Amino acid sequence: MITLLEHTISRLRQTKDRVNSFIDRNLVDWAETEMVTPAQKDLLQAGLSQEALDGLTINKTGFMKISLAWRYIKDGKPLHFYIEYDTRPHWIEAKGRLHGGSNFLTWEGKDGRQMFAKKVYHPGTTGKHLIENAAKQYKPFLKQRVITETNNFMKVNRL
Amino acid sequence: MSARDDIIEVPIEIKTSDLDELHRLIEELQEAKGIVDNTSATKRRMPSSGGAPIQNNVEERETLGIYNERDTDMLALPTKGRDKKSRQAVETGNAFKDLRKEVKDMQQTQDNLIPFITQVGSQLGFSLPFLAQGGIRLGKGIKSARLQANLVTPVKSAQVTSGLAKAGITFGKAIPYIGVAFMLGDFLVNQLPDIIAENLFGVGKRLDRRFKRVIEHEYSVGVSREEKAQIAQGYRSVITTSFVSARGATNVANSKVRALNKENLYNKSEEYML
């Protein structure tokens, strides 16, 4: 009786460990298929450049833990932050020739005229929360994939 | 959602609820094991210390069940002829063991008897020709005895005497053929089918029904010089296994699909392919 119980306990533990390690081994691949690829398609349609989409990756952060990560740096500026999160209202000033820029800011106005100013007030932007939304949207697909693959694994290995 | 230095990260953690249930089950089993351990280790309480009274009447305690072995062996340990301090294991009686022993004895008896019968049969087969010769001698002896008897006291009819003698001789001559016919019959009926079956349907023979050897599959892979060179130089690995799923990615996928479709994993026609 005791031997049988011990045997059952050890077998259950073994099964749990095997399934856990199987999921851990393959989680990154599954997440890339189920989350990154469809998210990249959506973001491409939303107007992001291919260069920006290349920064979207899956990182392994621990045992059975991953993270959907995005990093898009252009000219030394972390653009991914500016796209993802809100930006506060702020002043934009011309750098000046002494600092390697120009003395005036210039842009095309609504009526088509060329506008010049020493400094302008930017009202700030609303964050698009692209990554957060993508993670929310595609998490259920990853979950389903994990369930299907685990069931297949258990069937094949007769666990 | 977290922003680590210069990167935006959304953490995702997989929590397997079923496996948590498994973990709970393990804990419950562990508890059950602990209870069983404690139960077996607890000393029995005697009636004097408040325990249940000892039941002496075995008939009352007897239960109905297929696993009730007390029908034959009421006591777990013999009460007589045993040193109580001895740690030697005591083998208790068991009806099933007895039955098994009986069957074993019968098998032994049969094993001893069958060679004896066979020996007797073969002796008989060998002695038949000698018996035939004896029959001839017997016939001749009858004839000579009759002739001698006729000389002393003539019988009613000489033809009867000669007829008997002829019959004896004829029977005596026929005996070897009868023996040979018996031996031939035995050979044709008993031994020849066995020989044919052994040579055709035996292990590895042409009509062995257990597997069919496809000789092309066995040697074709290794005969090409180019392939041999590749193997020798280590550009190609040879997996010698009968397990289909261990032979490569294609077969792994196939075997998984087969397993999921509940098909047979072991395709016998592929067993000899490397």
PDB file of N, CA and C in Angstrom, chain B residues 126-170:
ATOM      1  N   PHE B 126      11.624 -50.644 -33.619  1.00  0.00           N
ATOM      2  CA  PHE B 126      12.869 -51.325 -33.993  1.00  0.00           C
ATOM      3  C   PHE B 126      12.723 -52.837 -33.928  1.00  0.00           C
ATOM      4  N   SER B 127      11.938 -53.307 -32.975  1.00  0.00           N
ATOM      5  CA  SER B 127      11.861 -54.762 -32.774  1.00  0.00           C
ATOM      6  C   SER B 127      10.894 -55.436 -33.745  1.00  0.00           C
ATOM      7  N   LEU B 128      10.098 -54.648 -34.472  1.00  0.00           N
ATOM      8  CA  LEU B 128       9.148 -55.277 -35.404  1.00  0.00           C
ATOM      9  C   LEU B 128       9.820 -56.166 -36.459  1.00  0.00           C
ATOM     10  N   PRO B 129      10.894 -55.708 -37.114  1.00  0.00           N
ATOM     11  CA  PRO B 129      11.551 -56.604 -38.087  1.00  0.00           C
ATOM     12  C   PRO B 129      12.058 -57.896 -37.458  1.00  0.00           C
ATOM     13  N   PHE B 130      12.577 -57.738 -36.210  1.00  0.00           N
ATOM     14  CA  PHE B 130      13.072 -58.959 -35.542  1.00  0.00           C
ATOM     15  C   PHE B 130      11.922 -59.913 -35.242  1.00  0.00           C
ATOM     16  N   LEU B 131      10.793 -59.272 -34.845  1.00  0.00           N
ATOM     17  CA  LEU B 131       9.599 -60.093 -34.617  1.00  0.00           C
ATOM     18  C   LEU B 131       9.191 -60.817 -35.902  1.00  0.00           C
ATOM     19  N   ALA B 132       9.344 -60.113 -37.018  1.00  0.00           N
ATOM     20  CA  ALA B 132       8.978 -60.720 -38.300  1.00  0.00           C
ATOM     21  C   ALA B 132       9.850 -61.937 -38.595  1.00  0.00           C
ATOM     22  N   GLN B 133      11.147 -61.745 -38.353  1.00  0.00           N
ATOM     23  CA  GLN B 133      12.057 -62.878 -38.568  1.00  0.00           C
ATOM     24  C   GLN B 133      11.680 -64.056 -37.665  1.00  0.00           C
ATOM     25  N   GLY B 134      11.323 -63.702 -36.432  1.00  0.00           N
ATOM     26  CA  GLY B 134      10.878 -64.735 -35.492  1.00  0.00           C
ATOM     27  C   GLY B 134       9.649 -65.463 -36.031  1.00  0.00           C
ATOM     28  N   GLY B 135       8.738 -64.679 -36.648  1.00  0.00           N
ATOM     29  CA  GLY B 135       7.528 -65.252 -37.242  1.00  0.00           C
ATOM     30  C   GLY B 135       7.848 -66.237 -38.336  1.00  0.00           C
ATOM     31  N   ILE B 136       8.839 -65.884 -39.163  1.00  0.00           N
ATOM     32  CA  ILE B 136       9.243 -66.798 -40.247  1.00  0.00           C
ATOM     33  C   ILE B 136       9.779 -68.111 -39.660  1.00  0.00           C
ATOM     34  N   ARG B 137      10.655 -67.908 -38.665  1.00  0.00           N
ATOM     35  CA  ARG B 137      11.218 -69.101 -38.014  1.00  0.00           C
ATOM     36  C   ARG B 137      10.107 -69.947 -37.407  1.00  0.00           C
ATOM     37  N   LEU B 138       9.153 -69.240 -36.825  1.00  0.00           N
ATOM     38  CA  LEU B 138       8.025 -69.947 -36.200  1.00  0.00           C
ATOM     39  C   LEU B 138       7.276 -70.785 -37.239  1.00  0.00           C
ATOM     40  N   GLY B 139       7.030 -70.165 -38.401  1.00  0.00           N
ATOM     41  CA  GLY B 139       6.327 -70.868 -39.494  1.00  0.00           C
ATOM     42  C   GLY B 139       7.080 -72.102 -39.934  1.00  0.00           C
ATOM     43  N   LYS B 140       8.396 -71.887 -40.118  1.00  0.00           N
ATOM     44  CA  LYS B 140       9.234 -73.024 -40.538  1.00  0.00           C
ATOM     45  C   LYS B 140       9.229 -74.118 -39.477  1.00  0.00           C
ATOM     46  N   GLY B 141       9.289 -73.679 -38.235  1.00  0.00           N
ATOM     47  CA  GLY B 141       9.285 -74.634 -37.111  1.00  0.00           C
ATOM     48  C   GLY B 141       8.009 -75.459 -37.106  1.00  0.00           C
ATOM     49  N   ILE B 142       6.866 -74.773 -37.341  1.00  0.00           N
ATOM     50  CA  ILE B 142       5.571 -75.479 -37.375  1.00  0.00           C
ATOM     51  C   ILE B 142       5.581 -76.531 -38.488  1.00  0.00           C
ATOM     52  N   LYS B 143       6.133 -76.058 -39.639  1.00  0.00           N
ATOM     53  CA  LYS B 143       6.153 -76.957 -40.795  1.00  0.00           C
ATOM     54  C   LYS B 143       6.968 -78.232 -40.484  1.00  0.00           C
ATOM     55  N   SER B 144       8.194 -77.974 -39.953  1.00  0.00           N
ATOM     56  CA  SER B 144       9.063 -79.127 -39.669  1.00  0.00           C
ATOM     57  C   SER B 144       8.457 -80.027 -38.583  1.00  0.00           C
ATOM     58  N   ALA B 145       7.815 -79.378 -37.603  1.00  0.00           N
ATOM     59  CA  ALA B 145       7.197 -80.160 -36.530  1.00  0.00           C
ATOM     60  C   ALA B 145       6.081 -81.034 -37.071  1.00  0.00           C
ATOM     61  N   ARG B 146       5.309 -80.443 -37.979  1.00  0.00           N
ATOM     62  CA  ARG B 146       4.216 -81.199 -38.582  1.00  0.00           C
ATOM     63  C   ARG B 146       4.736 -82.386 -39.411  1.00  0.00           C
ATOM     64  N   LEU B 147       5.822 -82.076 -40.161  1.00  0.00           N
ATOM     65  CA  LEU B 147       6.403 -83.142 -40.990  1.00  0.00           C
ATOM     66  C   LEU B 147       6.912 -84.291 -40.126  1.00  0.00           C
ATOM     67  N   GLN B 148       7.603 -83.875 -39.043  1.00  0.00           N
ATOM     68  CA  GLN B 148       8.133 -84.912 -38.138  1.00  0.00           C
ATOM     69  C   GLN B 148       6.989 -85.689 -37.493  1.00  0.00           C
ATOM     70  N   ALA B 149       5.962 -84.931 -37.123  1.00  0.00           N
ATOM     71  CA  ALA B 149       4.808 -85.594 -36.495  1.00  0.00           C
ATOM     72  C   ALA B 149       4.142 -86.562 -37.464  1.00  0.00           C
ATOM     73  N   ASN B 150       4.099 -86.149 -38.737  1.00  0.00           N
ATOM     74  CA  ASN B 150       3.504 -87.021 -39.768  1.00  0.00           C
ATOM     75  C   ASN B 150       4.293 -88.325 -39.918  1.00  0.00           C
ATOM     76  N   LEU B 151       5.593 -88.170 -39.762  1.00  0.00           N
ATOM     77  CA  LEU B 151       6.435 -89.380 -39.880  1.00  0.00           C
ATOM     78  C   LEU B 151       6.128 -90.353 -38.746  1.00  0.00           C
ATOM     79  N   VAL B 152       5.922 -89.763 -37.551  1.00  0.00           N
ATOM     80  CA  VAL B 152       5.675 -90.646 -36.389  1.00  0.00           C
ATOM     81  C   VAL B 152       4.240 -91.159 -36.413  1.00  0.00           C
ATOM     82  N   THR B 153       3.303 -90.170 -36.404  1.00  0.00           N
ATOM     83  CA  THR B 153       1.884 -90.559 -36.456  1.00  0.00           C
ATOM     84  C   THR B 153       1.209 -89.779 -37.569  1.00  0.00           C
ATOM     85  N   PRO B 154       0.935 -90.436 -38.666  1.00  0.00           N
ATOM     86  CA  PRO B 154       0.333 -89.735 -39.800  1.00  0.00           C
ATOM     87  C   PRO B 154      -1.013 -89.122 -39.407  1.00  0.00           C
ATOM     88  N   VAL B 155      -1.229 -87.889 -39.779  1.00  0.00           N
ATOM     89  CA  VAL B 155      -2.494 -87.211 -39.490  1.00  0.00           C
ATOM     90  C   VAL B 155      -3.518 -87.559 -40.542  1.00  0.00           C
ATOM     91  N   LYS B 156      -4.712 -87.040 -40.300  1.00  0.00           N
ATOM     92  CA  LYS B 156      -5.801 -87.385 -41.197  1.00  0.00           C
ATOM     93  C   LYS B 156      -5.538 -86.888 -42.603  1.00  0.00           C
ATOM     94  N   SER B 157      -5.029 -85.648 -42.703  1.00  0.00           N
ATOM     95  CA  SER B 157      -4.820 -85.099 -44.040  1.00  0.00           C
ATOM     96  C   SER B 157      -3.480 -84.372 -44.093  1.00  0.00           C
ATOM     97  N   ALA B 158      -2.687 -84.760 -45.053  1.00  0.00           N
ATOM     98  CA  ALA B 158      -1.386 -84.096 -45.230  1.00  0.00           C
ATOM     99  C   ALA B 158      -1.577 -82.712 -45.809  1.00  0.00           C
ATOM    100  N   GLN B 159      -2.677 -82.526 -46.534  1.00  0.00           N
ATOM    101  CA  GLN B 159      -2.924 -81.211 -47.159  1.00  0.00           C
ATOM    102  C   GLN B 159      -3.188 -80.134 -46.105  1.00  0.00           C
ATOM    103  N   VAL B 160      -3.899 -80.509 -45.059  1.00  0.00           N
ATOM    104  CA  VAL B 160      -4.190 -79.555 -43.979  1.00  0.00           C
ATOM    105  C   VAL B 160      -2.897 -79.064 -43.337  1.00  0.00           C
ATOM    106  N   THR B 161      -2.007 -80.042 -43.095  1.00  0.00           N
ATOM    107  CA  THR B 161      -0.725 -79.723 -42.456  1.00  0.00           C
ATOM    108  C   THR B 161       0.083 -78.764 -43.321  1.00  0.00           C
ATOM    109  N   SER B 162       0.164 -79.117 -44.588  1.00  0.00           N
ATOM    110  CA  SER B 162       0.961 -78.247 -45.477  1.00  0.00           C
ATOM    111  C   SER B 162       0.306 -76.860 -45.619  1.00  0.00           C
ATOM    112  N   GLY B 163      -1.006 -76.844 -45.617  1.00  0.00           N
ATOM    113  CA  GLY B 163      -1.721 -75.549 -45.708  1.00  0.00           C
ATOM    114  C   GLY B 163      -1.426 -74.655 -44.517  1.00  0.00           C
ATOM    115  N   LEU B 164      -1.451 -75.249 -43.319  1.00  0.00           N
ATOM    116  CA  LEU B 164      -1.149 -74.472 -42.104  1.00  0.00           C
ATOM    117  C   LEU B 164       0.270 -73.925 -42.152  1.00  0.00           C
ATOM    118  N   ALA B 165       1.163 -74.810 -42.607  1.00  0.00           N
ATOM    119  CA  ALA B 165       2.572 -74.408 -42.677  1.00  0.00           C
ATOM    120  C   ALA B 165       2.739 -73.240 -43.639  1.00  0.00           C
ATOM    121  N   LYS B 166       2.055 -73.372 -44.797  1.00  0.00           N
ATOM    122  CA  LYS B 166       2.164 -72.291 -45.796  1.00  0.00           C
ATOM    123  C   LYS B 166       1.620 -70.966 -45.244  1.00  0.00           C
ATOM    124  N   ALA B 167       0.491 -71.104 -44.536  1.00  0.00           N
ATOM    125  CA  ALA B 167      -0.121 -69.896 -43.957  1.00  0.00           C
ATOM    126  C   ALA B 167       0.818 -69.237 -42.954  1.00  0.00           C
ATOM    127  N   GLY B 168       1.465 -70.092 -42.126  1.00  0.00           N
ATOM    128  CA  GLY B 168       2.419 -69.580 -41.135  1.00  0.00           C
ATOM    129  C   GLY B 168       3.564 -68.864 -41.795  1.00  0.00           C
ATOM    130  N   ILE B 169       4.074 -69.458 -42.838  1.00  0.00           N
ATOM    131  CA  ILE B 169       5.230 -68.863 -43.544  1.00  0.00           C
ATOM    132  C   ILE B 169       4.826 -67.533 -44.187  1.00  0.00           C
ATOM    133  N   THR B 170       3.631 -67.557 -44.812  1.00  0.00           N
ATOM    134  CA  THR B 170       3.152 -66.334 -45.478  1.00  0.00           C
ATOM    135  C   THR B 170       2.981 -65.208 -44.466  1.00  0.00           C
TER     136      THR B 170
END
